[in-house]
Coordinates of C-alpha atoms in Angstrom, one line a residue:
Chain A
X260 CA -16.0 -4.3 7.1
X261 CA -13.0 -5.4 8.7
X262 CA -10.9 -2.8 6.7
X263 CA -13.2 -0.1 7.6
X264 CA -12.1 -0.9 11.5
X265 CA -8.8 -1.5 10.7
X266 CA -8.4 2.1 9.4
X267 CA -9.7 4.0 12.3
X268 CA -7.7 1.9 14.7
X269 CA -4.5 2.1 12.5
X270 CA -5.1 5.9 12.2
X271 CA -6.9 7.0 15.4
X272 CA -4.3 9.5 16.0
X273 CA -4.5 11.2 12.9
X274 CA -8.4 11.1 13.0
X275 CA -8.4 12.6 16.9
X276 CA -6.0 15.3 16.4
X277 CA -8.3 15.8 13.7
X278 CA -10.9 16.5 15.0
X279 CA -9.8 18.2 17.9
X280 CA -7.8 21.0 15.5
X281 CA -11.4 20.7 13.8
X282 CA -13.2 21.4 17.1
X283 CA -10.9 24.4 18.2
X284 CA -10.9 25.7 14.9
X285 CA -14.9 25.9 15.0
X286 CA -15.4 27.1 19.1
X287 CA -13.1 29.8 18.2
X288 CA -14.6 30.9 15.3
X289 CA -17.7 30.5 16.6
X290 CA -17.2 32.9 19.7
X291 CA -16.0 36.0 17.4
X292 CA -19.0 34.6 15.1
X293 CA -21.3 35.4 18.0
X294 CA -19.9 38.7 19.4
X295 CA -19.0 40.6 16.2
X296 CA -22.7 39.6 14.8
X297 CA -23.9 40.7 17.7
X298 CA -22.4 44.0 17.6
X299 CA -23.6 44.2 13.8
X300 CA -26.8 43.6 14.6
X301 CA -27.3 45.7 16.8
X302 CA -25.6 48.5 14.8
X303 CA -27.8 47.8 11.6
X304 CA -31.1 48.5 13.9
X305 CA -29.8 51.2 15.8
X306 CA -31.5 54.6 15.3
X307 CA -28.5 56.8 13.5
X308 CA -28.2 56.3 10.0
X309 CA -24.8 56.0 9.8
X310 CA -24.4 53.1 11.8
X311 CA -26.9 51.0 9.7
X312 CA -24.7 51.6 6.7
X313 CA -21.9 50.8 8.7
X314 CA -23.4 47.8 9.4
X315 CA -24.7 46.8 6.0
X316 CA -21.4 47.4 4.5
X317 CA -20.2 44.8 7.0
X318 CA -22.9 42.4 6.2
X319 CA -22.6 42.5 2.1
X320 CA -18.7 42.7 2.6
X321 CA -19.0 39.1 4.4
X322 CA -21.6 37.6 2.9
X323 CA -20.8 38.3 -1.1
X324 CA -17.2 37.3 -0.6
X325 CA -16.2 33.2 -1.2
X326 CA -15.2 32.0 2.2
X327 CA -12.1 30.4 0.5
X328 CA -11.3 33.9 -1.0
X329 CA -11.4 35.5 2.2
X330 CA -8.7 32.8 3.2
X331 CA -6.6 33.4 1.0
X332 CA -7.2 37.2 1.3
X333 CA -6.7 37.0 5.3
X334 CA -3.3 34.3 5.0
X335 CA -1.9 35.1 2.1
X336 CA -2.8 38.7 0.7
X337 CA -2.0 40.3 4.7
X338 CA 1.3 38.0 4.7
X339 CA 2.3 39.6 1.3
X340 CA 1.1 42.9 3.1
X341 CA 4.0 42.3 5.2
X342 CA 2.3 41.5 8.4
X343 CA 3.4 37.9 9.0
X344 CA -0.5 36.6 10.3
X345 CA -0.4 33.2 12.2
X346 CA -2.6 30.5 10.4
X347 CA -4.5 29.9 13.3
X348 CA -5.8 33.8 13.3
X349 CA -6.2 33.8 9.6
X350 CA -8.7 30.9 9.5
X351 CA -10.5 31.9 13.1
X352 CA -10.8 35.4 11.9
X353 CA -11.9 34.3 8.5
X354 CA -14.6 31.9 9.3
X355 CA -15.6 33.9 12.4
X356 CA -16.1 37.4 10.7
X357 CA -17.5 35.2 7.2
X358 CA -20.3 33.4 10.3
X359 CA -20.8 36.8 11.6
X360 CA -22.4 38.3 8.8
X361 CA -25.1 35.7 8.8
X362 CA -26.0 36.0 12.5
X363 CA -26.1 39.3 12.1
X364 CA -28.9 38.8 9.7
X365 CA -30.6 36.3 11.6
X366 CA -30.3 38.5 14.9
X367 CA -31.7 41.5 13.3
X368 CA -34.6 39.4 11.9
X369 CA -34.9 38.3 15.2
X370 CA -35.2 42.1 16.7
X371 CA -37.8 42.7 13.9
X372 CA -39.9 40.0 15.5
X373 CA -39.9 42.2 19.2
X374 CA -43.0 44.4 18.5
X375 CA -41.4 48.4 17.6
X376 CA -44.1 48.9 20.9
X377 CA -41.7 47.2 23.1
X378 CA -38.8 49.6 22.3
X379 CA -41.3 52.8 22.6
X380 CA -42.4 51.5 25.5
X381 CA -38.8 51.1 27.2
X382 CA -37.8 54.6 25.7
X383 CA -40.5 56.1 27.3
X384 CA -39.9 54.6 30.0
X385 CA -36.2 56.4 30.0
X386 CA -33.9 53.6 29.2
X387 CA -31.4 54.5 26.9
X388 CA -31.0 53.3 23.6
X389 CA -28.0 50.4 24.5
X390 CA -29.9 49.7 27.5
X391 CA -33.3 49.1 25.5
X392 CA -30.9 46.8 23.3
X393 CA -29.6 44.8 26.0
X394 CA -32.3 44.4 28.4
X395 CA -35.4 44.1 26.3
X396 CA -35.4 43.7 22.2
X397 CA -32.2 41.3 22.3
X398 CA -33.1 38.8 25.0
X399 CA -36.0 38.3 22.9
X400 CA -34.9 38.1 19.6
X401 CA -32.4 35.7 20.4
X402 CA -34.8 33.3 21.7
X403 CA -36.7 34.0 18.3
X404 CA -34.0 33.2 16.2
X405 CA -32.3 30.3 18.0
X406 CA -33.5 27.2 15.3
X407 CA -31.9 29.7 12.6
X408 CA -28.6 30.0 14.5
X409 CA -28.7 26.2 14.8
X410 CA -28.7 26.1 11.0
X411 CA -25.7 28.8 11.1
X412 CA -23.8 26.9 13.1
X413 CA -24.2 23.7 11.3
X414 CA -23.2 24.9 8.0
X415 CA -19.9 26.6 10.2
X416 CA -18.7 23.4 11.0
X417 CA -19.1 22.2 7.5
X418 CA -17.6 25.6 6.2
X419 CA -14.5 25.0 8.6
X420 CA -13.4 21.6 6.4
X421 CA -12.3 24.5 3.8
X422 CA -9.6 26.1 6.2
X423 CA -7.9 22.2 5.3
X424 CA -8.2 22.1 2.0
X425 CA -6.7 25.8 1.2
X426 CA -3.2 27.4 1.5
X427 CA -3.4 27.5 4.8
X428 CA -3.3 23.9 5.4
X429 CA -4.5 23.4 9.1
X430 CA -4.3 19.4 9.9
X431 CA -7.8 19.8 10.5
X432 CA -10.1 16.7 10.2
X433 CA -10.4 17.0 6.3
X434 CA -6.9 17.5 5.9
X435 CA -5.7 14.7 8.4
X436 CA -8.1 12.3 6.5
X437 CA -6.7 13.4 3.1
X438 CA -3.3 12.8 4.0
X439 CA -4.5 8.9 5.4
X440 CA -5.9 8.4 2.1
X441 CA -2.9 9.5 0.2
X442 CA -0.9 7.0 2.4
X443 CA -3.8 3.7 2.7
X444 CA -5.5 4.6 -0.7
X445 CA -8.4 3.3 1.2
X446 CA -10.7 6.4 0.0
X447 CA -14.2 5.1 0.7
X448 CA -13.0 4.1 4.6
X449 CA -10.9 7.2 5.1
X450 CA -13.8 9.3 4.3
X451 CA -16.6 7.2 5.8
X452 CA -14.7 8.0 9.4
X453 CA -14.2 11.5 8.5
X454 CA -17.6 12.0 8.2
X455 CA -18.5 10.2 11.0
X456 CA -16.4 13.1 12.8
X457 CA -18.1 16.0 11.4
X458 CA -21.4 14.1 12.0
X459 CA -20.1 14.0 15.9
X460 CA -19.6 17.4 16.1
X461 CA -23.0 18.7 13.6
X462 CA -24.7 16.4 16.1
X463 CA -23.5 17.7 19.5
X464 CA -24.0 21.1 18.3
X465 CA -27.7 19.9 17.1
X466 CA -28.7 18.4 20.6
X467 CA -27.0 21.6 22.3
X468 CA -29.0 24.0 20.6
X469 CA -32.0 22.0 21.3
X470 CA -31.2 22.1 25.1
X471 CA -31.5 26.0 24.1
X472 CA -34.8 26.0 22.4
X473 CA -36.1 23.7 25.2
X474 CA -35.1 26.2 28.3
X475 CA -35.5 29.6 26.5
X476 CA -37.5 29.6 24.0
X477 CA -41.1 31.5 23.8
X478 CA -43.2 28.9 25.2
X479 CA -46.6 28.7 22.1
Chain B
X121 CA -49.4 43.4 -11.3
X122 CA -49.9 40.0 -12.6
X123 CA -47.6 40.2 -15.9
X124 CA -44.8 41.6 -14.0
X125 CA -43.5 38.6 -12.6
X126 CA -44.1 36.3 -16.1
X127 CA -41.7 39.0 -17.8
X128 CA -39.0 38.5 -15.2
X129 CA -39.5 34.9 -16.3
X130 CA -39.7 35.0 -19.8
X131 CA -36.4 37.1 -19.5
X132 CA -34.5 34.9 -17.1
X133 CA -35.7 31.9 -19.7
X134 CA -33.8 33.9 -22.5
X135 CA -31.0 34.6 -20.9
X136 CA -30.2 31.3 -19.9
X137 CA -30.7 30.1 -23.4
X138 CA -28.1 32.2 -24.7
X139 CA -26.0 31.6 -22.2
X140 CA -26.4 27.9 -23.4
X141 CA -26.2 28.3 -26.8
X142 CA -22.8 30.8 -26.1
X143 CA -21.6 27.8 -24.0
X144 CA -21.9 24.9 -26.7
X145 CA -21.0 26.9 -29.7
X146 CA -17.9 27.7 -27.9
X147 CA -17.8 24.1 -27.1
X148 CA -18.2 23.1 -30.5
X149 CA -15.4 26.0 -32.0
X150 CA -13.0 23.6 -29.8
X151 CA -14.1 20.7 -31.7
X152 CA -13.5 21.9 -35.1
X153 CA -10.5 23.0 -34.7
X154 CA -8.7 20.0 -33.1
X155 CA -10.1 17.8 -36.2
X156 CA -8.4 20.6 -38.2
X157 CA -4.9 20.1 -37.4
X158 CA -4.6 16.0 -37.4
X159 CA -1.3 14.5 -37.8
X160 CA -0.5 13.7 -41.7
X161 CA 1.7 10.9 -40.1
X162 CA 1.0 7.1 -40.8
X163 CA -0.5 5.6 -37.8
X164 CA -1.2 1.8 -36.9
X165 CA -4.8 0.8 -36.3
X166 CA -5.4 -1.1 -32.5
X167 CA -8.0 -3.7 -32.1
X168 CA -11.1 -2.3 -30.4
X169 CA -10.8 -4.6 -27.3
X170 CA -7.8 -2.7 -26.5
X171 CA -7.0 0.6 -24.6
X172 CA -5.1 1.7 -27.5
X173 CA -8.0 0.9 -30.0
X174 CA -10.9 2.3 -27.3
X175 CA -8.8 5.6 -27.4
X176 CA -8.5 5.7 -30.8
X177 CA -12.5 5.0 -31.3
X178 CA -12.6 8.5 -28.9
X179 CA -10.0 10.0 -31.2
X180 CA -8.9 11.9 -27.8
X181 CA -6.6 10.7 -25.5
X182 CA -7.2 12.0 -21.8
X183 CA -3.8 12.5 -20.1
X184 CA -3.6 13.8 -16.2
X185 CA -0.1 16.3 -15.8
X186 CA 0.6 18.8 -13.7
X187 CA -0.8 22.4 -14.0
X188 CA 1.2 24.4 -12.0
X189 CA 5.1 22.5 -11.8
X190 CA 7.1 24.5 -14.6
X191 CA 9.2 23.1 -16.2
X192 CA 7.0 19.6 -16.6
X193 CA 3.5 20.7 -16.6
X194 CA 2.6 24.3 -16.2
X195 CA 0.0 26.7 -17.8
X196 CA 1.6 29.1 -20.0
X197 CA 0.0 32.3 -18.8
X198 CA 1.0 33.7 -22.1
X199 CA -0.2 31.0 -24.6
X200 CA -3.0 29.9 -22.4
X201 CA -1.8 26.2 -23.0
X202 CA -0.6 23.3 -20.7
X203 CA 3.3 22.8 -22.0
X204 CA 6.4 21.6 -20.5
X205 CA 8.4 18.4 -20.5
X206 CA 5.6 15.9 -19.9
X207 CA 3.3 17.5 -21.5
X208 CA 5.9 16.6 -24.4
X209 CA 6.2 13.5 -24.1
X210 CA 2.2 12.8 -24.0
X211 CA 1.9 15.0 -27.1
X212 CA 4.5 12.2 -28.5
X213 CA 2.3 9.0 -27.3
X214 CA -1.2 10.8 -28.5
X215 CA 0.7 11.3 -32.0
X216 CA 1.6 7.8 -32.2
X217 CA -2.2 6.5 -31.9
X218 CA -2.8 9.4 -34.2
X219 CA -5.2 11.0 -31.8
X220 CA -5.3 14.5 -29.9
X221 CA -4.2 14.9 -26.7
X222 CA -6.5 16.1 -24.2
X223 CA -4.7 17.3 -21.1
X224 CA -6.2 17.3 -18.0
X225 CA -5.2 18.6 -14.0
X226 CA -3.7 15.7 -11.8
X227 CA -2.2 16.9 -8.7
X228 CA 0.0 14.8 -6.5
X229 CA -3.6 13.7 -4.7
X230 CA -5.8 13.1 -6.9
X231 CA -4.0 11.4 -10.0
X232 CA -4.4 8.2 -9.2
X233 CA -8.2 8.1 -8.0
X234 CA -8.5 9.6 -11.5
X235 CA -6.8 6.7 -13.6
X236 CA -8.5 4.3 -11.9
X237 CA -12.0 5.9 -12.2
X238 CA -11.1 6.3 -15.9
X239 CA -11.0 10.6 -16.1
X240 CA -7.7 10.4 -17.8
X241 CA -5.9 7.4 -19.7
X242 CA -2.6 7.8 -18.3
X243 CA -0.8 10.0 -15.7
X244 CA 2.5 12.0 -16.7
X245 CA 2.6 14.2 -14.1
X246 CA 6.0 13.8 -12.6
X247 CA 5.0 11.0 -10.3
X248 CA 7.7 8.9 -8.7
X249 CA 7.5 5.6 -9.3
X250 CA 6.9 3.8 -5.8
X251 CA 5.7 -0.1 -5.1
X252 CA 2.8 1.3 -2.9
X253 CA 1.6 3.0 -5.7
X254 CA 2.0 0.3 -7.5
X255 CA -0.5 -2.0 -5.9
X256 CA -3.0 0.5 -7.3
X257 CA -1.7 1.0 -10.7
X258 CA 1.0 0.0 -13.1
X259 CA 4.1 2.0 -14.0
X260 CA 6.0 2.4 -17.7
X261 CA 9.5 2.0 -17.4
X262 CA 11.1 5.4 -16.1
X263 CA 11.4 8.1 -18.3
X264 CA 12.9 10.9 -16.1
X265 CA 15.0 10.7 -13.2
X266 CA 14.3 13.8 -10.3
X267 CA 16.4 14.0 -7.1
X268 CA 15.3 15.0 -4.2
X269 CA 16.4 18.3 -2.7
X270 CA 15.7 21.4 -0.4
X271 CA 14.5 25.0 -1.1
X272 CA 15.0 27.5 1.0
X273 CA 15.4 31.7 0.9
X274 CA 18.7 33.1 0.0
X275 CA 20.9 32.7 3.2
X276 CA 19.3 30.7 5.0
X277 CA 20.1 28.7 8.1
X278 CA 19.1 25.5 6.5
X279 CA 22.0 24.1 5.2
X280 CA 21.3 20.2 5.2
X281 CA 18.1 17.8 5.5
X282 CA 19.4 17.2 9.3
X283 CA 18.9 21.5 9.5
X284 CA 14.9 20.5 8.5
X285 CA 14.4 19.1 12.3
X286 CA 12.0 21.7 14.1
X287 CA 11.2 23.7 10.8
X288 CA 8.3 24.3 8.8
X289 CA 8.9 22.4 5.7
X290 CA 6.5 22.0 2.6
X291 CA 5.9 19.8 0.4
X292 CA 3.0 18.4 -1.8
X293 CA -0.4 16.1 -0.2
X294 CA 0.5 12.4 -1.4
X295 CA 4.0 12.8 -2.5
X296 CA 6.9 10.8 -1.6
X297 CA 8.3 13.3 0.6
X298 CA 5.5 13.0 3.0
X299 CA 6.9 9.9 3.9
X300 CA 10.5 10.3 3.0
X301 CA 10.9 13.4 5.5
X302 CA 9.0 11.8 8.0
X303 CA 11.3 9.3 8.2
X304 CA 14.5 11.3 7.7
X305 CA 13.5 14.2 10.6
X306 CA 10.6 13.3 12.4
X307 CA 10.7 16.9 13.8
X308 CA 10.2 18.4 11.0
X309 CA 7.1 20.8 10.8
X310 CA 5.2 19.3 8.1
X311 CA 3.1 21.3 5.7
X312 CA 1.2 19.7 3.4
X313 CA -0.7 21.7 0.7
X314 CA -2.7 20.1 -2.5
X315 CA -0.1 22.2 -5.6
X316 CA 3.2 22.8 -5.5
X317 CA 2.8 26.6 -6.1
X318 CA 1.1 26.7 -2.9
X319 CA 4.5 25.7 -1.5
X320 CA 6.2 28.7 -3.5
X321 CA 3.5 31.2 -2.1
X322 CA 4.3 30.2 1.5
X323 CA 7.9 30.2 1.1
X324 CA 7.6 33.7 -0.5
X325 CA 5.6 35.0 2.3
X326 CA 7.4 33.2 5.3
X327 CA 4.5 31.1 6.4
X328 CA 7.4 27.8 6.2
X329 CA 11.2 27.5 6.1
X330 CA 11.9 25.8 3.4
X331 CA 10.3 23.7 0.6
X332 CA 11.4 19.6 -0.4
X333 CA 10.7 17.8 -3.8
X334 CA 12.3 16.9 -6.5
X335 CA 15.2 19.4 -7.9
X336 CA 13.5 19.6 -11.3
X337 CA 10.0 21.7 -9.6
X338 CA 12.2 23.1 -7.4
X339 CA 14.1 24.3 -10.4
X340 CA 10.7 25.6 -11.7
X341 CA 10.3 27.8 -8.4
X342 CA 13.8 29.4 -8.6
X343 CA 13.6 30.5 -12.3
X344 CA 10.0 32.7 -11.0
X345 CA 12.0 33.4 -7.7
X346 CA 15.6 33.9 -7.6
X347 CA 15.4 35.2 -3.7
X348 CA 15.2 30.9 -3.5
X349 CA 18.1 28.7 -3.3
X350 CA 18.5 25.3 -3.8
X351 CA 20.8 23.4 -1.2
X352 CA 21.6 20.4 -4.2
X353 CA 21.1 17.5 -1.4
X354 CA 20.1 14.8 -3.5
X355 CA 19.1 13.1 -1.1
X356 CA 16.7 10.7 -2.8
X357 CA 16.6 9.3 -6.6
X358 CA 13.1 9.5 -8.2
X359 CA 12.4 8.1 -11.4
X360 CA 9.2 9.3 -13.0
X361 CA 6.9 6.5 -14.9
X362 CA 3.7 7.1 -16.5
X363 CA 0.6 5.8 -14.4
X364 CA -0.9 3.0 -16.4
X365 CA -4.8 1.6 -15.4
X366 CA -3.3 -1.5 -13.1
X367 CA -3.1 -4.9 -15.1
X368 CA -3.4 -3.1 -19.0
X369 CA -0.5 -5.0 -20.3
X370 CA -1.0 -4.0 -23.5
X371 CA -1.0 -0.5 -23.4
X372 CA 2.0 -0.9 -20.9
X373 CA 4.0 -2.5 -23.9
X374 CA 2.7 0.4 -26.0
X375 CA 3.7 2.8 -23.7
X376 CA 7.0 1.6 -22.7
X377 CA 7.7 1.2 -26.4
X378 CA 6.5 4.9 -27.3
X379 CA 9.0 6.1 -24.5
X380 CA 12.3 4.0 -26.2
X381 CA 11.6 5.3 -29.2
X382 CA 10.8 8.4 -27.4
X383 CA 14.7 8.5 -26.0
X384 CA 16.2 6.3 -29.4
X385 CA 15.0 9.4 -31.5
X386 CA 16.8 12.1 -30.0
X387 CA 12.9 13.7 -29.1
X388 CA 13.8 13.4 -25.2
X389 CA 17.3 14.8 -25.3
X390 CA 15.8 17.6 -27.5
X391 CA 13.1 18.3 -24.7
X392 CA 15.4 17.7 -21.8
X393 CA 17.3 20.8 -23.2
X394 CA 14.4 23.1 -24.0
X395 CA 12.7 22.2 -20.5
X396 CA 15.7 21.6 -18.0
X397 CA 19.1 21.6 -19.9
X398 CA 19.0 25.3 -20.3
X399 CA 18.7 26.1 -16.8
X400 CA 21.3 24.0 -15.1
X401 CA 25.2 23.8 -14.9
X402 CA 26.4 21.6 -17.4
X403 CA 27.8 19.3 -14.6
X404 CA 24.7 18.9 -13.4
X405 CA 23.0 17.9 -16.2
X406 CA 22.2 14.3 -17.1
X407 CA 20.7 11.7 -20.1
X408 CA 18.0 9.5 -20.6
X409 CA 17.1 7.1 -17.3
X410 CA 19.6 4.1 -17.5
X411 CA 17.4 2.7 -14.5
X412 CA 14.5 0.2 -15.2
X413 CA 11.4 -0.4 -13.7
X414 CA 12.4 -3.6 -11.9
X415 CA 15.2 -1.3 -9.8
X416 CA 13.1 1.8 -9.4
X417 CA 10.4 0.0 -7.7
X418 CA 12.9 -1.1 -5.0
X419 CA 13.9 2.5 -4.2
X420 CA 10.6 3.0 -3.2
X421 CA 9.8 -0.2 -1.0
X422 CA 6.3 -1.1 0.1
X423 CA 6.6 -1.2 4.0
X424 CA 3.1 -2.5 6.2

């Protein structure tokens, strides 16, 4: 037990800097994922066929490539191509674009949950399609999919651990923990604290989504 | 309507069975092959309660080697087999027990846990002898001595160890260089990866400015990519030892004996020439290690 606290005390700088890197990585990727995911969802339900297809291609591409492969392509692949992409950019883009595909699918199902009559009504009242989307459909869609989004965000926080273990080698929580483990050989203790760090992030996300749900969800 | 999903299930079950039997028969082939070329040399039988006896009982010795570090342990894409200086030594030791060596991938970060949990019987993975590692496992007598060096793209501004300051330096997580660089050049921007092959990828794509580790590992990289060069700094001495489970004195004695024999009967020289000697200048070549385990341990003392 004392060893458990000893490891944390002695290596607090490593753990906290790792947690901070993971937090920034997740926050930036989430922003990208929500913006891109919303755009793609809108494309997938748009009245134009070619937009549907384009959205479909996006979702199938990013959803069907393992995140680790995506990271390697984004970092090593693009650098080999001559563009010297920064590790942070590669990591955030990979995690963000990957999660965006899932968010787009969740939102699409939310859009389908909004009665078609509402869209017809809005259009017949003279609202343009983008306006109908923005004012009528998407706000309701977001409300319906809050629980699904919550799961996706938690999955994304955990997926972020792949970044540190990959070629990109950002010093995230997992990477720092492994470095401390290599220094001290205290495997159990070190990864216990790494797990606590990830829990801190996921529990915070869960609480935030619970709040969103209570505030915005459709009352039934 | 109802029969359709049932057909699908049956088809799936059949497909699974076929795949499983294919996988199993593939394993079966492996076993046959390994028993076929059993060495004809007479071997000493060890009591069943020793590690050697247990390995002989199992008929195979699990050895942790690197899979990505030419010329010590690497997966040769042409032959599809693991080859190298460490691999040859492992084969030699397994032969003395009359068993088949099974080479498993063990990198700087996971090799000690793999040995401690019994997945592998011995580590031969370019592992420098250090006091800190000696707390977890035991070491054999040194079987090779490497030197710390730095690899840079040809024409780099980095020419000395101090020049690493402020530059991105790649080395493996859990290697001795993680500590050495931190101490010698505290301002270096260390990038720690799992495998040395990842360092090669990173320096080739300009994602790091230098790679620092044992000169023999770096020589392997220069062989693969001649736009890189070694600085020849030799700033540390890194005696390699075989990793043995902690406190297993009988097994340690056996491995030490095997290494001594390996050196005495000329196999060491032969394999040195085959894997290292032919790639480096004659004045850089070396003989078998003269350093003892005791002296080696003092090179990397444990500080806490």
